[in-house]
Short mmCIF file of C-alpha atoms in Angstrom, two decimals:
data_model
loop_
_atom_site.label_atom_id
_atom_site.label_comp_id
_atom_site.label_asym_id
_atom_site.label_seq_id
_atom_site.Cartn_x
_atom_site.Cartn_y
_atom_site.Cartn_z
CA MET A 1 10.59 -28.49 4.74
CA LYS A 2 8.50 -28.35 1.51
CA TYR A 3 6.34 -24.87 1.20
CA SER A 4 3.14 -24.13 -0.01
CA ARG A 5 2.54 -21.71 -3.36
CA ILE A 6 2.03 -19.44 -1.40
CA ALA A 7 4.78 -18.79 0.75
CA VAL A 8 7.34 -16.04 -0.18
CA ARG A 9 11.43 -15.99 0.22
CA LEU A 10 12.42 -13.42 2.65
CA PHE A 11 16.16 -14.88 3.65
CA GLU A 12 18.80 -15.86 0.82
CA ARG A 13 21.50 -17.67 2.85
CA GLU A 14 24.03 -19.82 1.56
CA GLY A 15 23.06 -23.38 1.88
CA GLN A 16 19.78 -22.33 3.32
CA ASP A 17 16.69 -19.73 1.76
CA VAL A 18 14.57 -19.13 4.51
CA PHE A 19 10.51 -18.86 3.22
CA TYR A 20 7.06 -16.82 5.18
CA ASP A 21 4.88 -19.72 4.70
CA PRO A 22 1.32 -17.79 5.58
CA VAL A 23 -0.21 -21.50 5.77
CA TYR A 24 2.23 -23.00 7.87
CA HIS A 25 3.06 -19.66 10.09
CA GLY A 26 -0.14 -18.13 10.30
CA ARG A 27 -1.59 -15.35 7.65
CA THR A 28 -0.89 -12.58 9.97
CA LEU A 29 2.72 -11.16 9.55
CA LYS A 30 3.59 -8.39 11.15
CA VAL A 31 7.14 -6.57 9.74
CA PHE A 32 8.66 -4.09 12.16
CA GLY A 33 11.09 -1.67 10.85
CA MET A 34 12.35 2.14 11.08
CA ASP A 35 12.42 4.58 7.82
CA GLU A 36 11.50 3.62 4.93
CA TRP A 37 11.74 -0.57 5.61
CA PRO A 38 8.42 -0.93 6.75
CA GLY A 39 7.80 -0.03 3.32
CA LYS A 40 10.35 -1.31 1.29
CA ALA A 41 9.63 -4.46 3.06
CA LEU A 42 5.41 -4.09 1.47
CA GLN A 43 6.46 -3.23 -1.72
CA TYR A 44 8.44 -6.55 -1.57
CA PHE A 45 5.58 -8.99 -1.41
CA VAL A 46 2.73 -6.58 -3.42
CA GLY A 47 5.65 -7.62 -6.08
CA LYS A 48 6.17 -10.84 -5.42
CA TYR A 49 2.64 -12.06 -4.63
CA TRP A 50 1.55 -10.12 -7.97
CA GLU A 51 3.80 -12.76 -9.03
CA ILE A 52 1.64 -15.72 -7.93
CA GLY A 53 -1.23 -14.68 -9.66
CA TYR A 54 -2.42 -12.45 -6.36
CA GLY A 55 -4.79 -9.70 -5.74
CA THR A 56 -3.19 -7.05 -3.66
CA VAL A 57 -5.27 -3.88 -1.37
CA VAL A 58 -2.70 -1.22 0.42
CA PHE A 59 -3.60 0.93 2.77
CA ASP A 60 -1.00 3.12 2.95
CA THR A 61 -0.24 6.29 5.25
CA THR A 62 2.73 7.45 3.92
CA GLY A 63 1.71 8.24 0.69
CA THR A 64 4.53 7.01 -1.39
CA PHE A 65 3.32 3.67 -2.38
CA ARG A 66 4.10 3.57 -6.49
CA GLU A 67 0.55 3.30 -7.88
CA GLU A 68 1.82 1.55 -11.22
CA GLY A 69 -0.01 -1.70 -11.52
CA PHE A 70 -3.37 -0.69 -9.55
CA ASP A 71 -6.55 -1.21 -11.13
CA THR A 72 -7.99 0.95 -8.31
CA VAL A 73 -6.48 4.11 -6.48
CA ILE A 74 -8.10 6.18 -3.89
CA LYS A 75 -6.46 9.06 -2.46
CA VAL A 76 -8.31 10.52 0.91
CA LYS A 77 -8.08 13.44 0.95
CA ASP A 78 -9.27 16.34 3.82
CA GLY A 79 -12.33 18.05 1.81
CA GLU A 80 -13.08 16.49 -0.61
CA GLY A 81 -14.98 12.75 -1.52
CA THR A 82 -13.95 9.35 -1.55
CA GLY A 83 -17.71 7.77 -2.35
CA LEU A 84 -16.67 5.63 0.45
CA ASP A 85 -20.21 6.63 2.26
CA PRO A 86 -21.40 2.52 3.78
CA LEU A 87 -24.43 3.27 3.47
CA ALA A 88 -24.97 4.24 -0.04
CA LEU A 89 -22.21 0.79 -1.21
CA ALA A 90 -24.68 -0.66 1.18
CA SER A 91 -27.36 0.05 -0.97
CA LYS A 92 -25.77 -0.88 -4.62
CA GLY A 93 -24.86 -4.61 -2.81
CA ILE A 94 -20.94 -3.66 -2.03
CA LEU A 95 -22.20 -3.84 1.55
CA ASP A 96 -24.96 -5.79 2.98
CA GLY A 97 -27.73 -3.07 5.24
CA TYR A 98 -26.14 -4.61 8.63
CA THR A 99 -22.47 -3.65 8.06
CA ALA A 100 -23.00 -0.09 7.48
CA ALA A 101 -25.20 0.52 9.88
CA THR A 102 -22.77 -0.86 12.67
CA ILE A 103 -20.11 1.08 10.77
CA VAL A 104 -22.08 4.18 11.71
CA GLN A 105 -22.13 3.08 14.78
CA THR A 106 -18.31 2.19 15.41
CA ILE A 107 -17.51 5.79 13.63
CA TYR A 108 -20.48 7.76 15.60
CA GLY A 109 -21.17 5.87 19.30
CA LEU A 110 -24.39 4.93 18.09
CA ASP A 111 -26.43 2.09 20.48
CA ARG A 112 -27.62 -1.11 19.72
CA THR A 113 -30.94 0.03 19.42
CA LEU A 114 -30.28 3.35 17.00
CA THR A 115 -27.95 1.17 14.74
CA GLU A 116 -31.35 -1.00 15.03
CA ARG A 117 -33.08 1.69 14.27
CA LEU A 118 -30.80 3.37 11.73
CA TYR A 119 -30.48 -0.36 10.29
CA ALA A 120 -34.78 -0.67 9.91
CA ASP A 121 -34.64 3.10 8.74
CA PHE A 122 -32.43 1.50 5.42
CA LEU A 123 -34.09 -1.33 4.86
CA SER A 124 -37.67 1.05 4.01
CA GLY A 125 -35.83 3.58 2.13
CA LYS A 126 -35.86 5.86 4.20
CA VAL A 127 -32.04 6.82 4.25
CA LYS A 128 -29.22 5.89 1.69
CA SER A 129 -26.34 7.33 2.86
CA VAL A 130 -23.87 8.61 6.58
CA PRO A 131 -25.96 12.33 4.69
CA GLU A 132 -29.25 12.04 4.82
CA ALA A 133 -29.14 9.69 8.02
CA ALA A 134 -27.11 12.68 9.49
CA LYS A 135 -30.24 14.66 8.72
CA SER A 136 -32.80 12.88 9.19
CA GLU A 137 -34.95 13.26 12.26
CA ASN A 138 -34.32 10.37 13.86
CA LYS A 139 -32.68 10.24 17.48
CA TYR A 140 -29.77 8.40 15.64
CA SER A 141 -28.71 12.12 14.29
CA GLU A 142 -28.64 13.66 17.00
CA VAL A 143 -25.58 11.40 18.03
CA ILE A 144 -24.72 11.14 14.11
CA GLN A 145 -24.21 15.58 15.24
CA GLU A 146 -22.65 15.09 17.10
CA SER A 147 -19.34 14.65 16.00
CA TYR A 148 -20.11 14.96 11.81
CA THR A 149 -17.98 17.41 10.67
CA PRO A 150 -18.05 19.03 7.26
CA LEU A 151 -15.07 16.44 6.66
CA ASP A 152 -17.02 14.03 6.99
CA GLU A 153 -19.36 15.50 4.89
CA ALA A 154 -17.20 16.32 2.04
CA PHE A 155 -15.63 12.44 2.88
CA TYR A 156 -18.35 10.80 1.76
CA ARG A 157 -19.83 12.30 -1.27
CA GLY A 158 -18.57 11.15 -4.63
CA ASN A 159 -19.98 7.82 -6.57
CA ALA A 160 -18.44 4.31 -5.21
CA PRO A 161 -15.11 3.20 -6.79
CA GLU A 162 -15.27 0.60 -8.93
CA PHE A 163 -13.28 -2.30 -6.49
CA GLY A 164 -11.04 -3.81 -8.46
CA LYS A 165 -8.55 -6.57 -8.11
CA ASN A 166 -5.62 -4.48 -7.27
CA ILE A 167 -6.68 -1.43 -4.73
CA LEU A 168 -3.52 1.12 -3.10
CA VAL A 169 -5.76 3.48 -0.84
CA ASN A 170 -3.86 6.62 -0.71
CA LEU A 171 -4.23 7.57 2.71
CA GLY A 172 -0.59 9.88 3.13
CA GLU A 173 -2.80 13.47 2.06
CA THR A 174 -5.18 13.75 4.83
CA TYR A 175 -4.22 14.58 8.41
CA SER A 176 -7.11 13.62 9.95
CA VAL A 177 -6.85 10.61 12.21
CA SER A 178 -10.07 9.99 11.31
CA LEU A 179 -11.22 10.09 7.63
CA ALA A 180 -8.17 7.64 7.80
CA GLY A 181 -9.67 5.28 10.03
CA MET A 182 -12.62 5.84 8.32
CA ALA A 183 -11.54 5.18 5.09
CA PHE A 184 -9.05 2.15 6.42
CA LEU A 185 -12.63 0.41 8.41
CA ILE A 186 -14.94 0.67 5.50
CA MET A 187 -12.78 -0.63 2.62
CA GLY A 188 -11.64 -3.43 5.41
CA ALA A 189 -15.52 -4.19 5.41
CA VAL A 190 -15.59 -4.36 1.66
CA ILE A 191 -13.22 -6.38 0.94
CA ARG A 192 -12.93 -8.63 4.74
CA THR A 193 -14.34 -11.81 2.74
CA ARG A 194 -12.17 -11.37 -0.88
CA ARG A 195 -9.45 -14.56 -1.39
CA ASN A 196 -6.63 -14.74 -3.61
CA VAL A 197 -5.86 -11.63 -1.67
CA MET A 198 -2.06 -10.38 0.35
CA VAL A 199 -4.58 -7.04 2.25
CA GLY A 200 -0.72 -4.59 3.17
CA VAL A 201 -0.84 -2.18 5.86
CA ASN A 202 1.37 0.50 6.43
CA ASP A 203 1.65 2.38 8.92
CA ALA A 204 -0.20 -0.36 10.71
CA ALA A 205 0.51 1.19 14.47
CA VAL A 206 -0.69 4.17 13.23
CA LEU A 207 -4.26 3.33 11.62
CA ALA A 208 -5.04 0.79 14.40
CA TYR A 209 -4.21 3.43 16.74
CA THR A 210 -8.26 4.78 16.75
CA GLU A 211 -10.86 3.28 17.95
CA ILE A 212 -12.35 3.35 14.59
CA GLY A 213 -9.02 2.01 12.44
CA SER A 214 -8.57 -0.72 15.57
CA ALA A 215 -12.09 -2.42 14.38
CA ALA A 216 -10.93 -2.59 10.42
CA VAL A 217 -7.66 -5.21 11.65
CA PRO A 218 -9.74 -8.03 12.92
CA LEU A 219 -11.87 -7.65 9.51
CA ILE A 220 -8.41 -7.98 7.87
CA THR A 221 -6.89 -10.07 9.69
CA LYS A 222 -9.56 -12.44 10.13
CA PRO A 223 -8.21 -16.13 8.43
CA LEU A 224 -9.47 -17.11 5.35
CA ARG A 225 -7.70 -19.80 3.24
CA ARG A 226 -6.01 -18.72 0.40
CA ARG A 227 -5.72 -14.88 2.85
CA VAL A 228 -2.44 -13.34 4.22
CA ALA A 229 -2.13 -10.01 5.67
CA ILE A 230 1.04 -7.66 6.11
CA LEU A 231 0.91 -5.24 8.73
CA ALA A 232 4.21 -2.94 8.74
CA THR A 233 5.00 -0.53 11.27
CA GLN A 234 7.47 1.79 12.87
CA TYR A 235 5.98 1.97 15.57
CA ALA A 236 6.23 -0.68 17.79
CA LEU A 237 2.07 -0.48 19.18
CA GLU A 238 1.04 -3.75 21.31
CA SER A 239 -2.28 -3.84 19.65
CA VAL A 240 -0.34 -4.91 16.23
CA MET A 241 2.43 -6.60 18.38
CA ASN A 242 -0.07 -8.85 20.16
CA LEU A 243 -1.53 -9.95 16.94
CA ALA A 244 -1.96 -14.11 16.46
CA GLY A 245 1.22 -14.49 13.37
CA PRO A 246 4.46 -14.61 13.28
CA SER A 247 7.08 -11.15 12.69
CA LEU A 248 9.52 -9.67 10.66
CA LEU A 249 12.16 -7.90 12.81
CA LEU A 250 14.52 -5.56 10.35
CA TYR A 251 16.50 -2.22 11.29
CA HIS A 252 15.29 -0.70 14.11
CA ASP A 253 16.43 1.03 17.27
CA PRO A 254 17.86 -1.73 19.90
CA ASP A 255 14.81 -0.22 22.56
CA THR A 256 12.00 -1.63 19.81
CA GLN A 257 13.92 -4.42 18.67
CA SER A 258 13.85 -5.67 22.54
CA VAL A 259 10.67 -5.48 22.82
CA VAL A 260 9.49 -7.16 19.95
CA TYR A 261 11.61 -10.17 20.37
CA GLU A 262 10.02 -9.90 24.38
CA THR A 263 6.30 -9.69 22.99
CA ASN A 264 7.10 -12.33 21.36
CA GLY A 265 8.49 -14.74 24.08
CA VAL A 266 11.97 -14.92 22.17
CA PRO A 267 14.79 -15.74 25.47
CA PRO A 268 16.97 -13.74 26.21
CA GLY A 269 20.48 -14.99 25.31
CA PRO A 270 22.02 -16.25 22.13
CA MET A 271 18.10 -15.97 19.80
CA ARG A 272 18.36 -13.08 19.93
CA LYS A 273 20.57 -10.52 17.95
CA TYR A 274 20.54 -6.43 16.95
CA VAL A 275 19.03 -6.58 13.40
CA HIS A 276 21.77 -4.56 11.30
CA LYS A 277 20.52 -2.43 8.28
CA GLY A 278 20.46 -4.94 5.20
CA GLN A 279 19.52 -8.04 7.66
CA ALA A 280 15.92 -8.98 9.58
CA ALA A 281 14.76 -11.08 12.25
CA PHE A 282 12.14 -13.92 11.75
CA ILE A 283 10.53 -14.97 14.42
CA TYR A 284 7.53 -17.80 14.25
CA ARG A 285 6.06 -20.28 16.57
CA THR A 286 6.05 -23.73 16.61
CA PRO A 287 4.19 -26.69 17.81
CA GLU A 288 7.40 -27.16 20.43
CA THR A 289 9.65 -24.11 20.69
CA ILE A 290 9.94 -20.21 19.49
CA ASP A 291 11.77 -20.01 16.65
CA VAL A 292 14.60 -16.98 15.39
CA GLU A 293 15.76 -17.12 11.97
CA TRP A 294 18.33 -14.08 11.01
CA GLY A 295 19.44 -12.87 7.35
CA ARG A 296 20.08 -10.90 4.73
CA TRP A 297 16.62 -8.98 3.76
CA LEU A 298 16.00 -9.53 0.52
CA SER A 299 13.81 -6.46 -0.39
CA ASN A 300 16.06 -3.58 -2.48
CA PRO A 301 12.91 -2.77 -4.69
CA PRO A 302 13.85 -2.99 -8.23
CA GLY A 303 12.72 0.60 -10.22
CA SER A 304 9.33 -1.83 -11.56
CA LEU A 305 7.07 -3.96 -10.14
CA PRO A 306 6.29 -6.77 -12.24
CA ALA A 307 3.60 -6.85 -14.04
CA PRO A 308 -0.08 -6.61 -11.99
CA PRO A 309 -2.00 -10.43 -12.34
#
């Protein structure tokens, strides 16, 4: 089989290698594994896509991803600023105004009428940031204030980051799942049209668990030419498993492995094998059937990544 230039080798087997090819298999790859395995897999894919000149955007909820090679590192800490204010970003032309208003709508539960009013106030220059919107005398301020906290206030502070080619969003130092979801959604909107990029998430289930975080998933998994999304997770969350695209099953407990197989439509019997440490199963659909490839997983990341593009 002929593979595209953005295919990545998964297994090294005698006589035949197994590749994940986004062009053939689907633009979103879901990786399931326990303990450190999802992070190892994501580190591996980052290195491989750097080798072919791709940019990378990584969301890391564990706080263990290496910063080496990333030209932008955004750290989300409780009580500290990130500069990720959607309205302020729109003022700088990084987001469009309506997208920024809908982000505020998603985070604070505005209805359509209040969202339109916020957008109109942004266009007229009356409101230039989320804190200003929260303190305004308009009706949308009352709704925002119902869930607006000092953590939110601090989160929006600061200058906008320089969104480079390779971005690491470190979410491992916040205890607030709401702040993590906000950063995920806002950054997902910032990068939603990028191409020649691999977007990686670990842990995808943690970020997709809330309504705010789940709103970001379509932004980063939208099929685009020259774009790849890798969603790595320890948890078999239905909203992640049901996304279109192949799955890479790494070592996990038997129940989770069984759920992953069943969700992907793999019938019981010879097509299912228990995946041991250092092994993996690559599950993908073809026009005729479901295929499962087994082998030794290549990812035992070296001490240092290749140089970024």
